[in-house]
Short mmCIF file of C-alpha atoms and ligand atoms in Angstrom, two decimals:
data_model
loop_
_atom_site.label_atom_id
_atom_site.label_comp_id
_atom_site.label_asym_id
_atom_site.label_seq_id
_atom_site.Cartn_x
_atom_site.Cartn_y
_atom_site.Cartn_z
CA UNK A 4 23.12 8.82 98.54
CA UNK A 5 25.83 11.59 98.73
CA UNK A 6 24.87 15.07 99.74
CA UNK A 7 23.13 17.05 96.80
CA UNK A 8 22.99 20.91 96.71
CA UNK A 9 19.29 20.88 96.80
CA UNK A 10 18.80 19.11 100.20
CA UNK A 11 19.88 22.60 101.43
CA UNK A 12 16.26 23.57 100.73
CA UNK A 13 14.56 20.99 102.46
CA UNK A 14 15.22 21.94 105.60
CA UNK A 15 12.15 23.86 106.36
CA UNK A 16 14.16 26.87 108.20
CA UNK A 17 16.20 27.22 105.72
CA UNK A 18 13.42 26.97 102.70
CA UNK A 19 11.34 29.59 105.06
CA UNK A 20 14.09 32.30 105.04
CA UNK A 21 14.68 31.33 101.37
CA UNK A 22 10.89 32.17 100.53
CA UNK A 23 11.31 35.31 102.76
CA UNK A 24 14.32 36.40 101.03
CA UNK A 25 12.48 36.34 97.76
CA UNK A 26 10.31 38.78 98.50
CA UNK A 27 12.46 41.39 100.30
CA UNK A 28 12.22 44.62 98.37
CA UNK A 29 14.34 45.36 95.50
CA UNK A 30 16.05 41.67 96.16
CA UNK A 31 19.25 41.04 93.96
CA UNK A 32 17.19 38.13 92.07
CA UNK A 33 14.49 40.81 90.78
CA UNK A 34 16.66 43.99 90.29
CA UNK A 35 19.73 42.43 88.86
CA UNK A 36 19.44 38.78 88.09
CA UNK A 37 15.78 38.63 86.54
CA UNK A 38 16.19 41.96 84.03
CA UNK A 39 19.20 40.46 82.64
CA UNK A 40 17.71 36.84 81.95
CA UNK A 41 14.94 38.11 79.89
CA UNK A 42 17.48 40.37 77.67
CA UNK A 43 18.86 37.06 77.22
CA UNK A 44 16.03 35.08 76.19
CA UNK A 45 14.32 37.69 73.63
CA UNK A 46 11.35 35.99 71.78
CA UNK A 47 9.95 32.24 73.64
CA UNK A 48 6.60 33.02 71.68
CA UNK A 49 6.05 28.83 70.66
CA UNK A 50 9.27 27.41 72.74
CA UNK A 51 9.52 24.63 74.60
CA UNK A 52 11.27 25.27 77.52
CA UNK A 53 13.25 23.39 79.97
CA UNK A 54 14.38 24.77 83.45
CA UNK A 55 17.15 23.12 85.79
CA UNK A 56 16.91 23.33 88.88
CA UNK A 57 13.62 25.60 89.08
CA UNK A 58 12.69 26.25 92.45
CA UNK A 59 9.28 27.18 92.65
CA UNK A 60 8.58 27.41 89.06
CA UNK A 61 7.41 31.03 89.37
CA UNK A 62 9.65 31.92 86.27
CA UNK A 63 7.61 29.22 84.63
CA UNK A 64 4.60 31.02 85.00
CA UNK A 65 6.29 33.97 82.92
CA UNK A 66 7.38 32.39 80.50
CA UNK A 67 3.80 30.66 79.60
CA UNK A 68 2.79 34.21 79.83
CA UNK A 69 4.94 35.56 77.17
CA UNK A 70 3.97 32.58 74.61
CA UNK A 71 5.91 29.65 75.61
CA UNK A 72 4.62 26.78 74.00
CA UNK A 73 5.08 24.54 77.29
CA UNK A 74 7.14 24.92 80.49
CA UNK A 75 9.01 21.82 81.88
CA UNK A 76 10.92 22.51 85.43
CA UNK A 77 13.15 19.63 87.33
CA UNK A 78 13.58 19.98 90.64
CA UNK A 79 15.94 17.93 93.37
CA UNK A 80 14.32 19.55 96.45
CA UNK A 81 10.76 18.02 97.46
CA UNK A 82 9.78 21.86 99.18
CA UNK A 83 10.36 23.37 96.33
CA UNK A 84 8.09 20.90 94.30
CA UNK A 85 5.65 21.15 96.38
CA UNK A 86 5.64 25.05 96.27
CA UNK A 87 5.82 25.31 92.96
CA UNK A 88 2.40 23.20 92.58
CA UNK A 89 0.63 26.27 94.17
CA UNK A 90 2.14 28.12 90.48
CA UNK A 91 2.08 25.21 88.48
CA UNK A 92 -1.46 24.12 89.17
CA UNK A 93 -3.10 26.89 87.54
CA UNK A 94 -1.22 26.60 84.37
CA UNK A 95 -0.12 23.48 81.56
CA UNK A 96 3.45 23.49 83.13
CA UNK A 97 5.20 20.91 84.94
CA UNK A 98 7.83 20.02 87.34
CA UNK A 99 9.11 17.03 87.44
CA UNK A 100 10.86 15.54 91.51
CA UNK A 101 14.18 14.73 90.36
CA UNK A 102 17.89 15.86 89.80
CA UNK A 103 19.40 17.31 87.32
CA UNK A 104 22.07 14.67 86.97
CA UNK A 105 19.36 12.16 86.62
CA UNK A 106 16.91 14.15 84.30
CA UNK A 107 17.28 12.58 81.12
CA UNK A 108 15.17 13.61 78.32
CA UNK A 109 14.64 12.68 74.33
CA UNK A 110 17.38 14.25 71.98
CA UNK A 111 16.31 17.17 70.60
CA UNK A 112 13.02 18.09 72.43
CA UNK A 113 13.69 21.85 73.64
CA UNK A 114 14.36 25.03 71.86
CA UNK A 115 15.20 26.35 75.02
CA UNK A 116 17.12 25.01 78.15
CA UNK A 117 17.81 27.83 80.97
CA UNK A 118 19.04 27.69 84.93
CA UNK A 119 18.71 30.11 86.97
CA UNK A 120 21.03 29.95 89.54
CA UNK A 121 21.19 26.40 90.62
CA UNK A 122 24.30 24.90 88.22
CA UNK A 123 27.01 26.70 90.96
CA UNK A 124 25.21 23.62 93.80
CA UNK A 125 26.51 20.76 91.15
CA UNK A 126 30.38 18.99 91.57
CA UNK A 127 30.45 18.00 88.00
CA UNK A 128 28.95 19.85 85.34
CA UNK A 129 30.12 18.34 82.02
CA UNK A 130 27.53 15.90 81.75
CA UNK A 131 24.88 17.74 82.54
CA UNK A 132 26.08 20.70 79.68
CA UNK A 133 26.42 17.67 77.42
CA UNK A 134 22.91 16.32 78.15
CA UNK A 135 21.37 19.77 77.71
CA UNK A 136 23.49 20.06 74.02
CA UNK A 137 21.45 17.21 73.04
CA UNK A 138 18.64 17.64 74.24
CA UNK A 139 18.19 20.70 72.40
CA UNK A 140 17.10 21.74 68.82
CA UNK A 141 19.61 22.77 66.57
CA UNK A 142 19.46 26.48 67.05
CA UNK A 143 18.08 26.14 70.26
CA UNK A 144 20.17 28.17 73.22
CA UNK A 145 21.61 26.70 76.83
CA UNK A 146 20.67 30.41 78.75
CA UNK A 147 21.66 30.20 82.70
CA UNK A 148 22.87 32.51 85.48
CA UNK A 149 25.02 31.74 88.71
CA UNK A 150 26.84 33.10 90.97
CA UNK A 151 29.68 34.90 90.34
CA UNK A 152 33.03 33.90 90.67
CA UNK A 153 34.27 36.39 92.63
CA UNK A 154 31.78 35.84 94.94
CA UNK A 155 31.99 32.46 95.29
CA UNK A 156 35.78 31.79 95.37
CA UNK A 157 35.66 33.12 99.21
CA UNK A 158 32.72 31.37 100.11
CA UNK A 159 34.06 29.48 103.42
CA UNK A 160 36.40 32.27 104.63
CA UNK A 161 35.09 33.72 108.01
CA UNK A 162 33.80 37.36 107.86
CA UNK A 163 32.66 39.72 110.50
CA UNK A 164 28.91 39.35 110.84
CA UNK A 165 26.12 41.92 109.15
CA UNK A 166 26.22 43.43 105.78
CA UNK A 167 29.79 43.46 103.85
CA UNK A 168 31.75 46.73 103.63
CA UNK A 169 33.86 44.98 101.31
CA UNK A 170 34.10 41.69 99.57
CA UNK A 171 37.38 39.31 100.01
CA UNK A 172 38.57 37.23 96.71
CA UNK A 173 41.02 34.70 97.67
CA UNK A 174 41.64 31.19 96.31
CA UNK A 175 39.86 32.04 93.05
CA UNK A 176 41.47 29.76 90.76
CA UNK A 177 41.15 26.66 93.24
CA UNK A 178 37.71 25.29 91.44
CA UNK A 179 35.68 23.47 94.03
CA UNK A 180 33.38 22.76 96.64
CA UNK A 181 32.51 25.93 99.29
CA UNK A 182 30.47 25.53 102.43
CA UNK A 183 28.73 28.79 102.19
CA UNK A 184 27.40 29.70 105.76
CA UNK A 185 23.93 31.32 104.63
CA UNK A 186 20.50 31.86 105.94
CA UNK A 187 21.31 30.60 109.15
CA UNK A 188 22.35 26.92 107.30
CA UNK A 189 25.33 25.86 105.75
CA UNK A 190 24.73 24.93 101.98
CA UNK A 191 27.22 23.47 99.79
CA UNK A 192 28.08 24.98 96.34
CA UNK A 193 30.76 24.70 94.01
CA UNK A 194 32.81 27.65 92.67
CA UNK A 195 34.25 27.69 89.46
CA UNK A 196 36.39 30.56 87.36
CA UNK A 197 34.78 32.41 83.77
CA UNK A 198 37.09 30.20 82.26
CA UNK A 199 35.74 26.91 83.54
CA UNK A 200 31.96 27.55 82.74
CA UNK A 201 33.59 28.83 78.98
CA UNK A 202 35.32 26.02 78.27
CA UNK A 203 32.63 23.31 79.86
CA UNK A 204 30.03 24.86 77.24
CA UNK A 205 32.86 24.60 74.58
CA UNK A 206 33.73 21.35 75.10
CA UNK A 207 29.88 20.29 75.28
CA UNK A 208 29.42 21.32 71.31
CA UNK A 209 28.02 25.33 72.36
CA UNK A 210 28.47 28.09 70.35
CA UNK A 211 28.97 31.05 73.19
CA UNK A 212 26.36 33.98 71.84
CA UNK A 213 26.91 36.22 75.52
CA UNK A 214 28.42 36.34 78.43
CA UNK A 215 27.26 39.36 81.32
CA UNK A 216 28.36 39.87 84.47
CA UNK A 217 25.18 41.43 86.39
CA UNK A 218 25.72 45.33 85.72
CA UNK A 219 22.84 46.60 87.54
CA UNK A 220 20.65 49.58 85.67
CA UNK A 221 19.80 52.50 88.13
CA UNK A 222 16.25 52.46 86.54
CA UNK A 223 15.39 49.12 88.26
CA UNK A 224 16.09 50.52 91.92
CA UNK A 225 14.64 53.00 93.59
CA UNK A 226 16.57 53.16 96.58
CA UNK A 227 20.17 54.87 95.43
CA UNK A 228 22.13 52.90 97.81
CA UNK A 229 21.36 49.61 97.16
CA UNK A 230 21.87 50.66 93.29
CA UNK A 231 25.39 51.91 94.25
CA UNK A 232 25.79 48.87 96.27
CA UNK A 233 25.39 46.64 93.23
CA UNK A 234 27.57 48.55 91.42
CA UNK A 235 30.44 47.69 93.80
CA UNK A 236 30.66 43.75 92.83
CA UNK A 237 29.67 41.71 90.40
CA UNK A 238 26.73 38.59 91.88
CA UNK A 239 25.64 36.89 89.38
CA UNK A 240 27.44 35.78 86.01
CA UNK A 241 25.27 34.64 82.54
CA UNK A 242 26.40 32.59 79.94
CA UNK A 243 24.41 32.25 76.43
CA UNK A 244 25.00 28.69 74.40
CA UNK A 245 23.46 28.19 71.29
CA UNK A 246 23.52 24.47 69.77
CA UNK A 247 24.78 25.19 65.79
CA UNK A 248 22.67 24.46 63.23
CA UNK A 249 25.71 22.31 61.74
CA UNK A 250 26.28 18.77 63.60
CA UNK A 251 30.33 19.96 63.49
CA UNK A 252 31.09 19.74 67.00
CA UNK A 253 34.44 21.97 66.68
CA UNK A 254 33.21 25.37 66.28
C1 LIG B 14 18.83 29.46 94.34
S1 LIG B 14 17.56 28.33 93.93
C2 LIG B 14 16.98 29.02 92.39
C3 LIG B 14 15.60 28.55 92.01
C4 LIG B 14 15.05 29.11 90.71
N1 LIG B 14 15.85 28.68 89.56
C5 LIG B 14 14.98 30.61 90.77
O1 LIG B 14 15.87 31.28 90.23
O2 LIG B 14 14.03 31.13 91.37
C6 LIG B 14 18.49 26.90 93.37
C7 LIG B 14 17.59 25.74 93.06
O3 LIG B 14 18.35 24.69 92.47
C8 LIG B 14 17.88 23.46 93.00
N2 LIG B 14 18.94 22.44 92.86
C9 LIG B 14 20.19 22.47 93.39
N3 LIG B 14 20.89 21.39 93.03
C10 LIG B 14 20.07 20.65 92.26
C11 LIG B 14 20.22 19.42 91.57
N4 LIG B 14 21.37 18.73 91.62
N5 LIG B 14 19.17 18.93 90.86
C12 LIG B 14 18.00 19.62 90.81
N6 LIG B 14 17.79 20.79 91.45
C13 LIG B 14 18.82 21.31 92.15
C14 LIG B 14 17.58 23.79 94.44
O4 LIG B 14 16.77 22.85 95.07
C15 LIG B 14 16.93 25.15 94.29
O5 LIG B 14 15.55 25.05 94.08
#
């Protein structure tokens, strides 16, 4: 089997510091990332949902909270399944062991398909947008977040250790694989340019209803510096498909 993003996470060092990061106060995932998902997902009262490449599923358990009809996660790391039975266990969600290249599911089945930050750790993701355009309702919406492309164009490039006093962007329009040296591992993700993830939802029938580019809001910090840190660069980017109501492809 060739190397797949999610083995990152099953080494158990690098799925502890992962776990620890989580829950570091005011974390970029739950200041930044999180706020601007749910703005994108408005009303999930009676969806079914679908989530690539969920991690421990704890979104799940928020979305059956705010009225999701039923919560479906797949997974490629075996830690993070296992975690996410601690969440899942309590509720009628699911997550199912596999990878998102080899999820397959019945046309039509979801109103809602979102990733949160797991698409950036696949090489190839036009069949996987074309498997999530039919796999959802017509009128249903493709939601996910990754990381930005300014971030991850220099992924690979040495930098002194510690925090960044300033962020290098080099190589940005050479899409490809990075080997990201993070939490004390090296994980491999792929970076690709605005353009690429816009045309890849194009070209896999989506109508493109937002894009935003992780503009944090001073009211979800309340340490000033970290908020004036965010406002420095861009982490995370979010793209909003929706599948037409029309079977036209060519929008
Ligand atoms: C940064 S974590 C995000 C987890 C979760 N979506 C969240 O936001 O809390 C990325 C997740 O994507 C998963 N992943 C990466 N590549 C995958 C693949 N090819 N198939 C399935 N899962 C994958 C990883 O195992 C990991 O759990």
């Amino acid at each position: 089997m060739s190397y797949k993003g999610y083995q990152f996470y099953d080494d158990d060092q690098n799925f502890q510091k992962y776990l620890e990061r989580r829950n570091w106060a005011e974390n970029a995932n739950d200041t930044i990332e999180k706020p601007i998902f749910l703005e994108l997902l408005s009303d999930v009262k009676g969806h079914s949902i679908l989530d690539l490449g969920c991690g421990t599923a704890a979104f799940g358990l928020d979305l059956l909270d705010l009225g999701a009809y039923s919560y479906t996660g797949v997974e490629g790391s075996a830690n993070m399944v296992e975690e996410s039975k601690k969440i899942m266990n309590r509720t009628n969600g699911k997550v199912v062991h596999t990878s998102m290249e080899d999820w397959n599911s019945p046309e039509a089945s979801y109103q809602l398909i979102i990733s949160r930050l797991a698409i950036h750790y696949l090489p190839e993701i036009d069949e996987v947008f074309s498997k999530v355009h039919r796999s959802l309702a017509h009128g249903g919406s493709f939601i996910f977040s990754v990381e930005h492309p300014v971030m991850t164009s220099s992924f690979g490039i040495a930098r002194p250790e510690g925090m960044k006093q300033d962020w290098v962007v080099d190589n940005y329009f050479h899409s490809g694989i990075r080997e990201q040296e993070w939490l004390g591992g090296k994980a491999i993700k792929y970076h690709r340019t605005i353009e690429d993830y816009f045309h890849a939802l194009r070209k896999a029938g989506f109508a493109i209803e937002s894009l935003r580019e992780s503009k944090p809001r001073a009211e979800q910090f309340h340490n000033a510096e970290t908020y004036e840190r965010r406002m420095r660069i861009p982490l995370f980017l979010f793209f909003k498909g929706t599948k037409p109501v029309s079977t036209n492809k060519r929008l």
